Tab-separated table of C-alpha atoms in Angstrom:
chain	number	residue	atom	x	y	z
A	1	UNK	CA	-9.545	18.546	2.101
A	2	UNK	CA	-8.026	18.025	-1.298
A	3	UNK	CA	-9.461	15.112	-3.339
A	4	UNK	CA	-7.059	12.189	-3.714
A	5	UNK	CA	-5.868	11.096	-7.028
A	6	UNK	CA	-6.972	7.524	-7.549
A	7	UNK	CA	-5.508	6.915	-11.047
A	8	UNK	CA	-1.818	7.308	-11.776
A	9	UNK	CA	-0.872	10.567	-13.343
A	10	UNK	CA	-0.031	10.756	-17.042
A	11	UNK	CA	3.568	11.633	-17.856
A	12	UNK	CA	4.340	15.333	-17.628
A	13	UNK	CA	5.435	15.193	-21.279
A	14	UNK	CA	2.198	13.730	-22.472
A	15	UNK	CA	0.318	16.219	-20.313
A	16	UNK	CA	2.244	18.969	-22.096
A	17	UNK	CA	1.544	17.618	-25.545
A	18	UNK	CA	-2.096	17.306	-24.846
A	19	UNK	CA	-2.440	20.912	-23.716
A	20	UNK	CA	-0.139	22.056	-26.544
A	21	UNK	CA	-2.720	20.555	-28.885
A	22	UNK	CA	-5.726	22.066	-26.934
A	23	UNK	CA	-4.242	25.504	-27.010
A	24	UNK	CA	-3.261	25.277	-30.704
A	25	UNK	CA	-6.782	24.287	-31.645
A	26	UNK	CA	-8.156	27.142	-29.428
A	27	UNK	CA	-5.861	29.513	-31.191
A	28	UNK	CA	-6.893	28.238	-34.633
A	29	UNK	CA	-10.567	28.522	-33.737
A	30	UNK	CA	-10.159	32.007	-32.401
A	31	UNK	CA	-8.181	33.036	-35.537
A	32	UNK	CA	-10.911	31.674	-37.735
A	33	UNK	CA	-13.720	33.205	-35.795
A	34	UNK	CA	-12.554	36.629	-34.945
A	35	UNK	CA	-9.043	37.140	-36.428
A	36	UNK	CA	-8.025	38.775	-33.083
A	37	UNK	CA	-6.866	37.656	-29.696
A	38	UNK	CA	-5.517	34.330	-30.954
A	39	UNK	CA	-1.944	35.226	-30.025
A	40	UNK	CA	-2.338	34.327	-26.306
A	41	UNK	CA	-3.417	30.705	-26.784
A	42	UNK	CA	-0.891	30.335	-29.556
A	43	UNK	CA	1.912	31.559	-27.251
A	44	UNK	CA	0.697	29.148	-24.521
A	45	UNK	CA	0.754	26.397	-27.082
A	46	UNK	CA	4.358	27.178	-28.103
A	47	UNK	CA	5.568	27.509	-24.482
A	48	UNK	CA	3.987	24.169	-23.522
A	49	UNK	CA	5.495	22.532	-26.571
A	50	UNK	CA	8.990	23.848	-25.661
A	51	UNK	CA	8.590	22.802	-22.007
A	52	UNK	CA	7.341	19.310	-22.978
A	53	UNK	CA	10.338	18.823	-25.273
A	54	UNK	CA	12.997	20.162	-23.108
A	55	UNK	CA	12.073	20.130	-19.385
A	56	UNK	CA	8.755	18.316	-18.875
A	57	UNK	CA	9.227	18.215	-15.017
A	58	UNK	CA	8.313	21.896	-14.765
A	59	UNK	CA	4.748	20.928	-15.966
A	60	UNK	CA	4.334	18.463	-12.996
A	61	UNK	CA	2.569	20.946	-10.748
A	62	UNK	CA	0.060	21.778	-13.589
A	63	UNK	CA	-0.322	18.027	-14.217
A	64	UNK	CA	-1.205	17.363	-10.603
A	65	UNK	CA	-3.488	20.394	-10.378
A	66	UNK	CA	-5.307	19.311	-13.554
A	67	UNK	CA	-5.869	15.819	-12.192
A	68	UNK	CA	-7.209	17.050	-8.873
A	69	UNK	CA	-9.666	19.267	-10.794
A	70	UNK	CA	-10.712	16.155	-12.830
A	71	UNK	CA	-11.241	14.097	-9.622
A	72	UNK	CA	-13.301	16.941	-8.120
A	73	UNK	CA	-15.354	17.409	-11.297
A	74	UNK	CA	-15.898	13.635	-11.345
A	75	UNK	CA	-17.247	13.685	-7.785
A	76	UNK	CA	-19.742	16.308	-8.675
A	77	UNK	CA	-20.705	15.612	-12.290
A	78	UNK	CA	-21.155	11.826	-12.009
A	79	UNK	CA	-23.913	11.838	-9.428
A	80	UNK	CA	-25.677	14.643	-11.253
A	81	UNK	CA	-25.650	12.912	-14.548
A	82	UNK	CA	-26.796	9.620	-13.048
A	83	UNK	CA	-29.568	11.394	-11.164
A	84	UNK	CA	-30.744	13.136	-14.445
A	85	UNK	CA	-30.693	9.722	-16.305
A	86	UNK	CA	-32.642	8.099	-13.462
A	87	UNK	CA	-35.323	10.764	-13.029
A	88	UNK	CA	-35.585	11.825	-16.667
A	89	UNK	CA	-35.728	8.285	-18.264
A	90	UNK	CA	-36.175	5.492	-15.741
A	91	UNK	CA	-38.789	7.111	-13.551
A	92	UNK	CA	-41.194	8.001	-16.385
A	93	UNK	CA	-40.887	4.540	-17.878
A	94	UNK	CA	-41.626	2.943	-14.396
A	95	UNK	CA	-44.553	5.279	-13.953
A	96	UNK	CA	-45.967	4.480	-17.352
A	97	UNK	CA	-45.614	0.804	-16.738
A	98	UNK	CA	-47.370	0.966	-13.377
A	99	UNK	CA	-50.202	2.968	-14.946
A	100	UNK	CA	-50.646	0.259	-17.586
A	101	UNK	CA	-50.663	-2.423	-14.946
A	102	UNK	CA	-47.404	-4.079	-15.859
A	103	UNK	CA	-45.467	-5.972	-13.234
A	104	UNK	CA	-42.378	-7.453	-15.024
A	105	UNK	CA	-41.112	-9.065	-11.772
A	106	UNK	CA	-44.496	-10.534	-10.940
A	107	UNK	CA	-44.538	-9.351	-7.427
A	108	UNK	CA	-48.235	-9.707	-6.797
A	109	UNK	CA	-48.939	-12.195	-4.050
A	110	UNK	CA	-51.460	-14.935	-5.073
A	111	UNK	CA	-52.295	-17.498	-2.180
A	112	UNK	CA	-54.036	-19.735	-4.621
A	113	UNK	CA	-50.858	-20.703	-6.422
A	114	UNK	CA	-48.772	-23.684	-5.291
A	115	UNK	CA	-45.661	-22.305	-6.877
A	116	UNK	CA	-44.511	-19.148	-8.454
A	117	UNK	CA	-42.218	-21.084	-10.871
A	118	UNK	CA	-42.835	-20.162	-14.483
A	119	UNK	CA	-42.928	-23.144	-16.889
A	120	UNK	CA	-41.143	-22.758	-20.095
A	121	UNK	CA	-42.388	-24.256	-23.330
A	122	UNK	CA	-39.951	-25.401	-24.820
A	123	UNK	CA	-38.092	-26.085	-21.505
A	124	UNK	CA	-34.844	-24.443	-22.548
A	125	UNK	CA	-31.301	-25.786	-23.028
A	126	UNK	CA	-30.059	-28.692	-20.999
A	127	UNK	CA	-27.760	-27.984	-18.094
A	128	UNK	CA	-24.931	-29.890	-19.708
A	129	UNK	CA	-24.704	-27.275	-22.302
A	130	UNK	CA	-23.324	-24.744	-19.774
A	131	UNK	CA	-19.961	-26.288	-18.777
A	132	UNK	CA	-17.509	-24.336	-16.507
A	133	UNK	CA	-19.604	-21.161	-16.038
A	134	UNK	CA	-17.370	-19.852	-13.274
C-alpha cells in the first residue's frame, strides 16, 4: 500500500528549482573535491532548470514520487528518533531521580495527611488577574 500524501504538493516549478539547486551544489562540491565526475549532476541541474522554466508539468511524477518517499521516511524516522530521545535522555534522567529518591509528582501515599494540597507562601496571584483564559 502506497503511503498517502497528507500535505499538499509543492508546485512542480518550485520542485524543479529546488532540485536544480541541489544538483548544482552537488556538482560544485564534486568539482571542488575531485575535479572529475561533476558533469552528471551539472547536466541534471541544467535539465531540471530548463524543464522548470519551460514545461514544469513534466516534473509532476517526480514531485509525487519525492513526496511519497518523504512520507514514508517520516513514518520510519520519526518513531526511531523519538525512541532514541526517550531512551537516551529521559529514561536515564528518570532512573537517576528514582535512585536519589526524588518524587516530583509526590505520588507517595500518606494516610496521616488530611489533604495533599500544597500550601503556597506567598499564596500566588489572585484569580481576578487571569481574565478570559479560554
